[in-house]
XYZ file of C-alpha atoms in Angstrom:
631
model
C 149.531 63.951 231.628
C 149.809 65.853 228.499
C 145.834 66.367 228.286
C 145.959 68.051 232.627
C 149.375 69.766 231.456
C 146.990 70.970 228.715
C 143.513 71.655 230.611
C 145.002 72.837 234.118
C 148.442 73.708 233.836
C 148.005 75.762 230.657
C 147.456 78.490 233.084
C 147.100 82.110 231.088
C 149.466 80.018 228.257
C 147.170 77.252 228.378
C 144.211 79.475 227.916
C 145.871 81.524 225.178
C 146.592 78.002 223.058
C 142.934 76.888 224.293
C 141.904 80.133 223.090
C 144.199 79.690 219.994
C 142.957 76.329 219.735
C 139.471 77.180 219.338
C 139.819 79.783 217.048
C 141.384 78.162 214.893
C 139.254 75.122 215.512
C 135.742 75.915 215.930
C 136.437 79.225 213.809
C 138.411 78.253 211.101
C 135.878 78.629 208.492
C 134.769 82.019 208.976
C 138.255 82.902 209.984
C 139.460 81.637 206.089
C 136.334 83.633 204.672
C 137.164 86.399 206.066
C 140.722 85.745 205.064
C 139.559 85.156 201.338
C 137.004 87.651 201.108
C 139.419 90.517 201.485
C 142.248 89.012 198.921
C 138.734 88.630 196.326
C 138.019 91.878 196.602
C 140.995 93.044 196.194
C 141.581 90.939 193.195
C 138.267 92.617 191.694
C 139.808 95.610 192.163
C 143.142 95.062 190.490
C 140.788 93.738 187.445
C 139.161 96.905 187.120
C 141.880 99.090 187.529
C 143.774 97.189 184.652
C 140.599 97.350 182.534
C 140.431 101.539 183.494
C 143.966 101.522 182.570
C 143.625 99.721 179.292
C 140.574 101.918 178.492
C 142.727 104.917 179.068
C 145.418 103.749 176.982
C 143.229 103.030 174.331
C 141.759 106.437 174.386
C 145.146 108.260 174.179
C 145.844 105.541 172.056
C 142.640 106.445 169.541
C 143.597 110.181 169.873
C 147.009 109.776 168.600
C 145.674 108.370 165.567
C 142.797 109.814 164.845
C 144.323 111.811 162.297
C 146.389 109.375 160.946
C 143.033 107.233 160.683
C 141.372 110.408 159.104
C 143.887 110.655 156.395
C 143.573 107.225 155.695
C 139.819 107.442 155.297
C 140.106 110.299 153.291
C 142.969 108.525 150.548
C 140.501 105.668 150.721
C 137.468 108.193 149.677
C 139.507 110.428 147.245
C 140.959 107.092 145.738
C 137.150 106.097 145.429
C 136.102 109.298 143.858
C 139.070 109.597 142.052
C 138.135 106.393 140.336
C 134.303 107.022 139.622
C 135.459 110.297 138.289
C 137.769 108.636 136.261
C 135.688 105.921 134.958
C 133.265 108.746 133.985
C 135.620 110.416 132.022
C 136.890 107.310 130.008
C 133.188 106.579 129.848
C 132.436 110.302 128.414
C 135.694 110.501 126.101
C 134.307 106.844 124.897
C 130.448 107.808 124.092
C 129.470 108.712 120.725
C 126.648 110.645 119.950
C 124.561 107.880 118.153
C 122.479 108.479 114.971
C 119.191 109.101 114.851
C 116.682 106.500 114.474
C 116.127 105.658 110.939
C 112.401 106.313 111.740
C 112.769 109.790 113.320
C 114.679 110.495 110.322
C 111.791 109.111 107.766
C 109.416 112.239 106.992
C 106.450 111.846 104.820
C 105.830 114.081 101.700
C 102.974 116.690 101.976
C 101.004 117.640 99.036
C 99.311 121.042 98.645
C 97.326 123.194 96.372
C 97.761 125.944 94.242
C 96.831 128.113 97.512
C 98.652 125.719 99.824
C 95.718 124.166 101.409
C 96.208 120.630 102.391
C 95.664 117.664 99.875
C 97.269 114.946 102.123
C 100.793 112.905 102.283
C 102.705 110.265 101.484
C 105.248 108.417 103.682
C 105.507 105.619 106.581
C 106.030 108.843 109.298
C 103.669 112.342 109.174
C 106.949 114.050 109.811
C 108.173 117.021 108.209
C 112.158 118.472 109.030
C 111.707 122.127 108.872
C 114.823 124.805 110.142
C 114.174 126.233 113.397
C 114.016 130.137 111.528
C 110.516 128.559 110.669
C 109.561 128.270 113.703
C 108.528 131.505 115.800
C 110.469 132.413 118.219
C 107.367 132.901 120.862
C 106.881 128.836 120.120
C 109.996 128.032 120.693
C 109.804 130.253 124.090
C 106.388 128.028 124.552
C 107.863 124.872 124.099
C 110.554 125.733 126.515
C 108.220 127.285 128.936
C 106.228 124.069 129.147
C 109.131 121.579 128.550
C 112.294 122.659 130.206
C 112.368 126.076 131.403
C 116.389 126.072 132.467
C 116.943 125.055 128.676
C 118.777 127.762 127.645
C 121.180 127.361 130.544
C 121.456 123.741 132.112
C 124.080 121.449 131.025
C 121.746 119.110 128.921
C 120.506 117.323 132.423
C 118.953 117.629 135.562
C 120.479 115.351 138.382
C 117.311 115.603 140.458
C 114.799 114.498 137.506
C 118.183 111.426 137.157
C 117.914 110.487 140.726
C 114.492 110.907 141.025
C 114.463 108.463 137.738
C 117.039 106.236 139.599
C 115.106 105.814 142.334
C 111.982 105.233 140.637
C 113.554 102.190 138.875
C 115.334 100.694 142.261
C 111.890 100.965 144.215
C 109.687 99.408 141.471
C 108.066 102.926 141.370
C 106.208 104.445 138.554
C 107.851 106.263 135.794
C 109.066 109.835 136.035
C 109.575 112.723 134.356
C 111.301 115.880 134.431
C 114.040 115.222 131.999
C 115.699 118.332 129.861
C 114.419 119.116 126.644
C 118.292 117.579 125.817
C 117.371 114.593 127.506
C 114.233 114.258 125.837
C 115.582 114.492 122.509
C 118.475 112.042 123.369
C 115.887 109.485 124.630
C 113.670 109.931 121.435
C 115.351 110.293 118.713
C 118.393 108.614 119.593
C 118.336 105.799 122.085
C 115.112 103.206 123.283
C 112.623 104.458 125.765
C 114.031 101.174 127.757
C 113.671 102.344 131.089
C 116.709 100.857 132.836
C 119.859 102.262 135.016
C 122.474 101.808 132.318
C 120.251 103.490 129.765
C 119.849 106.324 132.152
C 123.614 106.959 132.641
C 123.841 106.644 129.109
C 121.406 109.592 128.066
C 123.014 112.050 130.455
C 126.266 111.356 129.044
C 124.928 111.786 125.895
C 123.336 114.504 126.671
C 125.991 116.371 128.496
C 127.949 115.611 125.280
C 125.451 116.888 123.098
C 125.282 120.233 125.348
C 128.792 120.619 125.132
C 129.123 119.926 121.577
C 126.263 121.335 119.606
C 124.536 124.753 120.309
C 121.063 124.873 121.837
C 119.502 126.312 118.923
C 120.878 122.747 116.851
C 119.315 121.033 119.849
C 115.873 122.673 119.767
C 115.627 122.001 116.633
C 116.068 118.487 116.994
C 114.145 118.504 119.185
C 111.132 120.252 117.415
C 111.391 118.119 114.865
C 111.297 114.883 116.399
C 108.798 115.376 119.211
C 105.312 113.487 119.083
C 102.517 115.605 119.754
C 99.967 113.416 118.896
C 97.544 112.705 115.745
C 99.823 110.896 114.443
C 102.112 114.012 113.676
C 105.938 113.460 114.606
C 107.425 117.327 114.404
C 106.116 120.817 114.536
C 105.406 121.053 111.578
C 103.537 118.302 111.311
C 101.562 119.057 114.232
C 100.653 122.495 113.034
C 98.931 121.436 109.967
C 97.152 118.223 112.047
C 96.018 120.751 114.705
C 95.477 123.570 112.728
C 95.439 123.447 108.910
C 98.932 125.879 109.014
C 102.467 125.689 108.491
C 104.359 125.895 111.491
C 105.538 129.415 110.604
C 102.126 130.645 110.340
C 101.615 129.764 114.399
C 99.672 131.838 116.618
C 101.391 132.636 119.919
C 97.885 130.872 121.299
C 98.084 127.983 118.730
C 101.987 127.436 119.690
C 101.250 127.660 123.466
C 98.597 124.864 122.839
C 100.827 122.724 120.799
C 103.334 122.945 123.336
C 100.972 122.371 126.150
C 99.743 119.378 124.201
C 103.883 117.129 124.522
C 102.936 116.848 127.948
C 100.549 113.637 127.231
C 100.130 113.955 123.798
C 97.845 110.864 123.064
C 95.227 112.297 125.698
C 95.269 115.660 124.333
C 95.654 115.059 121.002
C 91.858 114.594 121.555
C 91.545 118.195 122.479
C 88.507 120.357 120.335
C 86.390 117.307 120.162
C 86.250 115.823 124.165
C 85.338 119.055 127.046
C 86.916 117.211 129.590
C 90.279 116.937 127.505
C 89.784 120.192 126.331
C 89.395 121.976 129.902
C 91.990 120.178 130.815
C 94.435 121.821 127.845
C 93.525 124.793 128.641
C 94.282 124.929 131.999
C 97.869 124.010 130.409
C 97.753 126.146 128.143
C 97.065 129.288 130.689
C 99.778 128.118 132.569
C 102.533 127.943 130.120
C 101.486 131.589 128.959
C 101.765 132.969 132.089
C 105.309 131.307 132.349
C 105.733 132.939 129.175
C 104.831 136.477 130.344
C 106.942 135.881 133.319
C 110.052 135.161 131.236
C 109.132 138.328 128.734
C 108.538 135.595 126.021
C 105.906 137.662 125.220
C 104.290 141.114 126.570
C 101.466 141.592 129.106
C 99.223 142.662 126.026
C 99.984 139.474 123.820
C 98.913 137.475 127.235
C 95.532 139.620 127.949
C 95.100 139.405 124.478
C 94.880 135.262 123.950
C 92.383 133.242 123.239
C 92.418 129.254 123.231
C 92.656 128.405 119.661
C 90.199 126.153 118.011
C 91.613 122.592 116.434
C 90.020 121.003 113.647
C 88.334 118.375 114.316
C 89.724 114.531 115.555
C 90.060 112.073 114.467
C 89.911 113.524 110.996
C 88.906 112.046 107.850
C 91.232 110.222 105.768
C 91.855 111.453 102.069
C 90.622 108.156 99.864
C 87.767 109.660 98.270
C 89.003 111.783 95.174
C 91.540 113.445 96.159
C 93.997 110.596 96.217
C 94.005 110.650 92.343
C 95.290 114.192 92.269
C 98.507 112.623 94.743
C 99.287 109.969 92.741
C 99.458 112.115 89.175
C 101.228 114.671 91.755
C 103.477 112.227 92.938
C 104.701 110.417 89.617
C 105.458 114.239 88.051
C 107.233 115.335 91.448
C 109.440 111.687 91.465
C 110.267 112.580 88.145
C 111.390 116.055 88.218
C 113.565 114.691 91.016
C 114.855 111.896 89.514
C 113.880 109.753 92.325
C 111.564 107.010 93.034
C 107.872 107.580 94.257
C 109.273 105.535 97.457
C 111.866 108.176 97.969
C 109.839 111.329 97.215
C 107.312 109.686 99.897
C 110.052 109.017 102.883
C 111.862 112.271 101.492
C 110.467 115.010 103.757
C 109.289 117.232 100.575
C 106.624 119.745 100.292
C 104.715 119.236 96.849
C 103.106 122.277 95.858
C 100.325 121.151 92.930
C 98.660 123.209 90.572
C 95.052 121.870 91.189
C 92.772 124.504 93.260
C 90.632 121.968 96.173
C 88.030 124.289 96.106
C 86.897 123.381 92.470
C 88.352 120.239 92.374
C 85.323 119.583 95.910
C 83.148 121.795 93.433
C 83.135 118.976 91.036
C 83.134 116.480 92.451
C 80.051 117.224 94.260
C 78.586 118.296 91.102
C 79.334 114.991 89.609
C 78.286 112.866 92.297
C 74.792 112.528 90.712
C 75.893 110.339 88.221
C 79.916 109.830 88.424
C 80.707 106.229 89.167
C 77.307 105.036 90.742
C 75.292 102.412 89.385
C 71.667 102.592 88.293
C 69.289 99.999 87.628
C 67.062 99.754 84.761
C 65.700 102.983 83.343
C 63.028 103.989 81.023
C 60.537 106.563 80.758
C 59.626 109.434 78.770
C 62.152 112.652 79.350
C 61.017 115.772 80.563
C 61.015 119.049 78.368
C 63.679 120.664 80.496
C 65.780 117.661 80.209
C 65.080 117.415 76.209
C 66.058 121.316 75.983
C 69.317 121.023 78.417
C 69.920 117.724 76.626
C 69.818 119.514 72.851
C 71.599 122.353 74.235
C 74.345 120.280 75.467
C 74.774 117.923 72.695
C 73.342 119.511 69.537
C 70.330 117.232 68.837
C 68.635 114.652 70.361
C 69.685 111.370 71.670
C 67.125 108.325 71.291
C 65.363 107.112 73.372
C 67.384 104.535 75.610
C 66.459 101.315 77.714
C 69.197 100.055 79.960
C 68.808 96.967 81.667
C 71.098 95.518 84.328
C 73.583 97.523 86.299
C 75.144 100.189 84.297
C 78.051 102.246 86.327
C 78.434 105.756 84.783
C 81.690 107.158 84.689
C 82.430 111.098 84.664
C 86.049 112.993 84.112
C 86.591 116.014 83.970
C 89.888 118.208 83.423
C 90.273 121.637 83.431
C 93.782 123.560 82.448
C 95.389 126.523 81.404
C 95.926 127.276 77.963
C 98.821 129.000 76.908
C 100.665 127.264 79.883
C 99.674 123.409 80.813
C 98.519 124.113 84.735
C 96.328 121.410 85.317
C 93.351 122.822 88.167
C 90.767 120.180 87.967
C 91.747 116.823 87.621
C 88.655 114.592 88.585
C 89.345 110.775 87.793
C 86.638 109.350 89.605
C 84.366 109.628 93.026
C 86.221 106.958 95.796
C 90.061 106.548 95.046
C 89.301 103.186 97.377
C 86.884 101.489 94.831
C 88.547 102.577 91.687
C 92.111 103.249 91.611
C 92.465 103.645 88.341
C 92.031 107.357 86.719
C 89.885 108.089 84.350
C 90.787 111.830 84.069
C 94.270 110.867 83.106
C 94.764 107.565 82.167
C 91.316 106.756 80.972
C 90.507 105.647 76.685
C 87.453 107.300 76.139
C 85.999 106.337 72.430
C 86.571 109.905 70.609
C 83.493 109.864 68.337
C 83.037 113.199 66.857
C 85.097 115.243 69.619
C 87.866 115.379 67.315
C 86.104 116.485 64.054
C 86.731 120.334 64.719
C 90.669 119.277 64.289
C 90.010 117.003 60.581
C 91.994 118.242 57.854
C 94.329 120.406 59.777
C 98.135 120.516 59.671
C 98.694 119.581 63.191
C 102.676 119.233 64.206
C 103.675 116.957 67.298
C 102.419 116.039 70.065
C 99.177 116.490 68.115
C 100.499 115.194 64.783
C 98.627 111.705 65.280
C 95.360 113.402 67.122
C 92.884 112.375 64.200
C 93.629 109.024 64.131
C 93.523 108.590 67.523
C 90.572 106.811 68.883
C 90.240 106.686 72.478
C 92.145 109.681 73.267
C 92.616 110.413 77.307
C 90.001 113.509 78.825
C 93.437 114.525 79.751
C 95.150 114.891 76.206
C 91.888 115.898 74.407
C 91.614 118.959 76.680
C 95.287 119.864 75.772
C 94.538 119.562 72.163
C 91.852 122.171 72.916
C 94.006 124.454 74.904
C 95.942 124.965 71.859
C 93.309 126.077 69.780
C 92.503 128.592 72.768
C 96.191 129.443 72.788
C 96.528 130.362 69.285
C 98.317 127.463 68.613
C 100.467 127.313 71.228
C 100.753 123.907 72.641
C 101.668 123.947 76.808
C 102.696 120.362 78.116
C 100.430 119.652 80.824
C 101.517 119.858 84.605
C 100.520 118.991 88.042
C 103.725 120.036 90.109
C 104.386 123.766 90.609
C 107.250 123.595 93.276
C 109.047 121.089 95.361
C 110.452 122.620 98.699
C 112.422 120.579 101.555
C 113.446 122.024 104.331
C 112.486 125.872 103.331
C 114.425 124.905 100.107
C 113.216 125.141 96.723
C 114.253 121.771 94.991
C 112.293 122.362 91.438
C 110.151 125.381 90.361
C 107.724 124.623 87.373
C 108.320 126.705 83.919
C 105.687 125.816 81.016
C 107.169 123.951 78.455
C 105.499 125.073 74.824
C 105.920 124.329 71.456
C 103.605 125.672 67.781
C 101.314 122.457 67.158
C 99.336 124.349 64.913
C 98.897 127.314 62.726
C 97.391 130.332 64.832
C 95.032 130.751 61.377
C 94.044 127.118 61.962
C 93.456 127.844 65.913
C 90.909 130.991 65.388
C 89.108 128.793 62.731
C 88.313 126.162 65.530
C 87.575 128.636 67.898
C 84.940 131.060 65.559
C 83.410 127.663 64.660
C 82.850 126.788 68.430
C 81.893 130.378 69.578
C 78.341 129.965 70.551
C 77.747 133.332 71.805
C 77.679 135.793 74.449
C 75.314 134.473 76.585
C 77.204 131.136 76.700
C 80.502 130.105 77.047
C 83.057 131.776 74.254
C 83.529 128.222 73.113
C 81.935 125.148 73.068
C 82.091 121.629 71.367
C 79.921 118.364 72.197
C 81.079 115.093 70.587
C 79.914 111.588 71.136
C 80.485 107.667 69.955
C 77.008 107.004 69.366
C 75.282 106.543 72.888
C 78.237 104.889 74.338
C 79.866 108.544 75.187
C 79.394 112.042 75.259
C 81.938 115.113 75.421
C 81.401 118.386 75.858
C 84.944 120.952 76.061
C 84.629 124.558 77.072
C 87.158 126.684 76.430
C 88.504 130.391 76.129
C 91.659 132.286 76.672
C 92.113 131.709 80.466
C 90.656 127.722 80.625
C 89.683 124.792 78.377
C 87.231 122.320 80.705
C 86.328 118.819 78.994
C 83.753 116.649 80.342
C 84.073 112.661 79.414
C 81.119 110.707 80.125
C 80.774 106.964 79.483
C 78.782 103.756 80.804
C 79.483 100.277 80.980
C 78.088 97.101 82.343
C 80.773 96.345 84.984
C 83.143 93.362 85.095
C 81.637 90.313 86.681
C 83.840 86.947 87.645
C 85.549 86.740 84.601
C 83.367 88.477 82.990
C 85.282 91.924 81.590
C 83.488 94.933 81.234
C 81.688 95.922 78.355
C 80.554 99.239 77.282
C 76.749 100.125 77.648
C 74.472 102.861 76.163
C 74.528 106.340 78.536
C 71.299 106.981 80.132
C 68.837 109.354 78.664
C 70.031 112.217 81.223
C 74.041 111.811 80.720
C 73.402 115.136 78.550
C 72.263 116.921 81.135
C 74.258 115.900 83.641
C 77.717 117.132 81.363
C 75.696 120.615 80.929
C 74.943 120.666 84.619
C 79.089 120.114 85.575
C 80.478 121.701 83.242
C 78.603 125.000 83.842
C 79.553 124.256 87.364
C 82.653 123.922 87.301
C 83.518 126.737 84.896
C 81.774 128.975 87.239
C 83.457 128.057 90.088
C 86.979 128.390 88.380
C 87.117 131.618 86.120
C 85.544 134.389 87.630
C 86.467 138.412 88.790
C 86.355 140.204 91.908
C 84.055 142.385 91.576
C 85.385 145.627 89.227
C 88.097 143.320 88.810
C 89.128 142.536 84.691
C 90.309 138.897 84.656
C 92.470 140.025 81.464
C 94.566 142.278 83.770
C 96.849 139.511 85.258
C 99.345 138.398 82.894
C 100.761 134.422 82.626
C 104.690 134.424 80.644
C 103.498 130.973 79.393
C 100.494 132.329 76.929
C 101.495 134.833 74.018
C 101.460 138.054 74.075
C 98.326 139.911 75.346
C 97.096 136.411 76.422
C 96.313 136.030 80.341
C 95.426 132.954 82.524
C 92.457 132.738 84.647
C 91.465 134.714 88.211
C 90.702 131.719 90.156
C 87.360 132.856 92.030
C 88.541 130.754 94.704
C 91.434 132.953 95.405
C-alpha cells in the first residue's frame, strides 16, 4: 500500500520525492563532490589570502624597522671597529721599539795604508757604521729610488705590500715584497725574517712607531748601515770598498746607482763584473733606477746622459793570508793599545785603522823576496858565477866560502824599512804566507847579530839603546831603529805602525812621534861617515853577519833606514826543533838584489821635485822624511 501510494499515487508529489529520491540516491556522490569541491576551494583560498596577508604584514612590518635594524647593525659594526681600533692602540702604546740585533750592531775593523788603500779587516761582521753626511746625497736618492720611492713621505708602511704579504702567507703563496725602506730596516735589523702574521703586524707597528718617532734621515741611516748587499759586506760602507775599492763618500752617482740596484737580490748580483748574464741583468737595474732618479731631479739630465756602468773588482776576491796579515796583527796590537781595549774589541769595534806601511812597497818586497824568502831548497853546490861573486863582495864586504847544504834548508828574509827622525814604520815584511808561518820575523824575530852591531862598539849609547852591544839576537825591527838614530843625528823615534784611528767619521787617536837623545849627534855622524860608501851607492851602508848562519845589510840616510835579515835553518821535524843551517852561497845577492829594490821603490822624487823640500816635525831641524814614489 505504501510502495502503490508511493509508485502511482505520488502523482507530480510522488514524482518530485521519486525525483528527490533519486537524486539523492543514485546521485549522491557526485552531488557531495560537488558539494565539497566548492567548500575546498574555497578553503584554498582563505589559505592564501591569510598567507598574502601575513606577507604584507611582514613587509610593513620589515619597513618599520628597517632603520631600527640599521642602527643596530651599525652599533654592532662601530662597536666592532671601535674595538679593533682600540686593541690597536693599546697594542701601539704597548710596542717598544726593540734593539738592534747584537749582530747588526757588530762591525769589523778595517785596516788601511798610509794612502788609504785597503789592507783587510778584522771582526765576525764586514760592517762598518758610518753617519749618513758620508753618504752622498745622490746615493741616498738611489737607494730610495730603487728601494722605496714614497720614503720620504709614507708613514713607515705600505698596506698593499701588508696585505699582499698577508695573503701570501694565508694562501701558501710565495714570499713578497714591497715593504718600506722602514719596514725593511725593522725586519732586519730589529726583528727575525720569520715570515708569519703576528710578525707582520708587529713590523708595521713598529714601523709606524719608528716613523712617528725618529726622523727619516735617523731611519735611512739605519737603514744604510744595516742593509746586505752582498760579498759579504753588511752596510754602505762596507759595500763600497767590496765593490769598489772606495769609501762610501767617495761614490760615483753610477757606482751608488749600482750598489743600490744590487739590495734587490744581493747574493745574485753580488756576482756582478765577473758573470755577463748577472751583469746585463744589473744593468738593466741600474738604467732603471737612474732614470727614476732623473725623474725625481735626484740628479740632472746631464749627470744621467753622462753615466756609465761602473766596473767592480773582481768576485769572489782573494783573501788577505799571504803577507799582509802580519802588517794587521802588529797594526792591531798598537791600535788595541792606544785604545786601551782588547784586540777582540778593536776587531767587533767598527774602527778605521789608518797604518803607516805604504802596500805598494810592502807588494814591492815581497815579490822581490819571493826568490828566496821562506822557500826551501834542496841540496846545493856548485861553483858561483862572477856576477854573483862581485854582487856577493859588494854586498857583504868579502867573500863567503864556499858552502854545501844538504837536506832541506828554509831561508828566511825580513825586511823593515822606517823613518828616521820619526819611527813610521813603511815596510814591515815578516815572512811570505801569514797561513804557514804566523809568527813574524820582521818584528818579533832573534836574528844572531854578528858584526851588525860593531859600527855602535864603544859608544855612549843612553836608553832604549843603552844595552844594544850586548845584545845578541836583536829583532830586524829594533836593529833598524838603532840605525835610524844614527841617521837622525841621534835622535831616537819609537817605532809605529798606527797613524790614526777613526769611528764613525771620528778621530779616536792621531799618532805624534815619540823621541828621545840615545846618542851623541858627534857619535851619530861618526857612524854615518864610516858607512858612507859613496855617491853612486846608497849614502849609507853596513853588512854584518854571524858567520854563514846570517847576513845583514842596513841602508840608511836622512829620509829612511832599510835593514835586510837573512837567515837559514833546517826546519823542525816531529820533535825535532829547528836548528840553524849555513845560508846558501847566493843569500848575498839576494839581500843586494831587495834591498836595492826596495829602496828604490820607497824614496824617490817627482820629477824636478827635491825630496828635501817636505818637512816631517818629528826629525830635527832641516831634517825631512821621505817622498814616497808611490804617492
Amino acid at each position: 500500500m505504501n510502495a502503490v501510494d508511493v509508485d502511482t499515487g505520488g502523482g507530480v508529489g510522488g514524482t518530485g520525492v521519486a525525483v528527490t529520491a533519486e537524486d539523492h540516491g543514485s546521485g549522491g556522490s557526485p552531488g557531495r563532490g560537488s558539494g565539497n569541491g566548492r567548500h575546498s576551494a574555497g578553503g584554498r583560498g582563505r589559505l592564501m589570502a591569510g598567507l598574502r596577508r601575513r606577507l604584507v604584514k611582514r613587509r610593513i612590518r620589515i619597513r618599520r624597522t628597517r632603520g631600527r635594524r640599521l642602527r643596530r647593525a651599525l652599533v654592532v659594526l662601530l662597536a666592532l671597529l671601535a674595538n679593533l681600533v682600540g686593541a690597536a692602540v693599546v697594542a701601539y702604546h704597548l710596542t717598544k721599539i726593540p734593539e738592534p740585533h747584537p749582530e747588526t750592531a757588530m762591525q769589523s775593523t778595517v785596516f788601511v795604508d798610509d794612502h788609504g788603500d785597503y789592507l783587510g779587516r778584522r771582526g765576525p761582521v764586514d760592517r762598518q757604521e758610518i753617519p749618513l753626511s758620508q753618504v752622498p746625497r745622490y746615493v741616498q736618492e738611489a737607494v730610495i729610488a730603487a728601494e722605496n720611492r714614497s720614503f720620504r713621505t709614507d708613514t713607515g708602511i705600505s698596506p698593499k705590500a701588508i696585505a699582499r704579504a698577508a695573503w701570501s702567507t694565508v694562501s701558501g703563496g710565495g714570499r713578497q715584497g714591497g715593504s718600506t725602506i722602514t719596514q725593511q730596516y725593522v725586519k732586519n735589523a730589529l726583528l727575525s725574517p720569520q715570515q708569519s702574521l703576528s710578525r707582520k703586524a708587529r713590523e708595521a707597528l713598529i714601523s709606524i712607531k719608528l716613523d712617528r718617532t725618529r726622523s727619516k734621515d735617523e731611519i735611512l741611516r739605519g737603514y744604510l748601515n744595516t742593509v746586505y748587499f752582498g760579498r759579504g759586506a753588511a752596510g754602505i760602507q762596507s759595500a763600497a770598498r767590496n765593490y769598489f775599492g772606495v769609501d762610501a763618500k767617495d761614490l760615483t752617482v753610477s757606482q751608488g746607482a749600482a750598489l743600490a740596484s744590487v739590495i734587490n737580490i744581493p747574493s745574485y748580483y753580488e756576482k756582478a763584473g765577473s758573470d755577463p748574464k748577472v751583469t746585463a741583468k744589473l744593468v738593466d737595474r741600474w738604467e732603471w733606477v737612474l732614470d727614476a732618479m732623473a725623474h725625481s731631479g735626484a740628479i740632472t739630465s746631464a749627470q744621467r746622459a753622462a753615466a756609465r756602468f761602473p766596473a767592480f773588482r773582481f768576485y769572489p776576491p782573494g783573501d788577505t793570508d799571504g803577507q799582509r796579515q802580519y802588517l794587521i796583527d802588529a797594526a792591531a796590537s798598537e791600535a788595541a793599545d792606544r785604545l786601551g781595549i782588547t784586540e777582540d774589541q778593536l776587531a767587533r769595534g767598527g774602527y778605521t785603522v789608518r797604518t803607516t806601511f805604504d802596500l805598494t812597497a810592502q807588494d814591492a818586497t815581497a815579490e822581490l823576496a819571493a826568490d828566496g824568502a821562506d822557500k826551501k831548497t834542496g841540496e846545493k853546490t856548485g861553483e858561483r858565477t862572477a856576477e854573483e861573486k862581485a854582487a856577493e863582495e859588494k854586498a857583504g864586504g868579502g867573500k863567503r866560502a864556499e858552502v854545501k847544504t844538504t837536506g832541506d834548508v828554509r831561508v828566511h828574509t825580513a825586511v823593515v824599512a822606517l823613518v828616521p827622525g820619526d819611527g813610521a814604520v813603511r815596510v814591515l815584511y815578516g815572512g811570505a804566507d801569514y797561513a804557514g808561518q804566523p809568527f813574524n820575523d820582521a818584528r818579533d824575530g832573534a836574528v844572531e847579530a854578528g858584526t851588525a852591531l860593531e859600527p855602535f862598539s864603544g859608544m855612549r849609547l843612553l836608553a832604549p839603546l843603552t844595552d844594544l852591544t850586548r845584545t845578541a839576537a836583536p829583532t830586524p825591527l829594533r836593529l833598524a831603529s838603532a840605525y835610524a838614530t844614527a841617521a837622525a843625528h841621534g835622535v831616537y823615534a819609537t817605532p809605529y805602525t798606527v797613524a790614526k784611528i777613526t769611528r764613525a767619521g771620528r778621530t779616536l787617536y792621531e799618532a805624534r812621534p815619540r823621541t828621545r837623545t840615545a846618542m851623541t849627534r858627534a857619535d851619530a855622524g861618526m857612524i854615518t861617515k864610516l858607512l858612507y860608501s859613496g855617491a853612486d851607492a846608497l849614502p849609507a851602508i853596513h853588512t854584518g853577519a854571524a858567520g854563514l848562519r846570517t847576513l845583514w845589510q842596513t841602508a840608511y840616510d836622512e829620509h829612511l833606514t832599510l835593514t835586510v835579515a837573512l837567515f837559514a835553518e833546517h826546519p823542525a821535524k816531529g820533535k825535532k826543533a829547528a836548528l840553524p843551517a849555513p845560508l846558501p852561497y847566493t843569500a848575498g845577492n839576494r839581500s843586494l838584489s831587495v834591498s836595492e829594490g826596495v829602496w828604490s821603490k820607497i824614496v824617490g822624487s817627482a820629477e824636478g821635485h827635491d825630496p828635501a823640500a817636505e818637512p816631517n816635525p818629528g826629525l830635527p831641524t832641516g831634517q825631512t822624511k821621505p817622498i814616497l814614489a808611490t804617492r
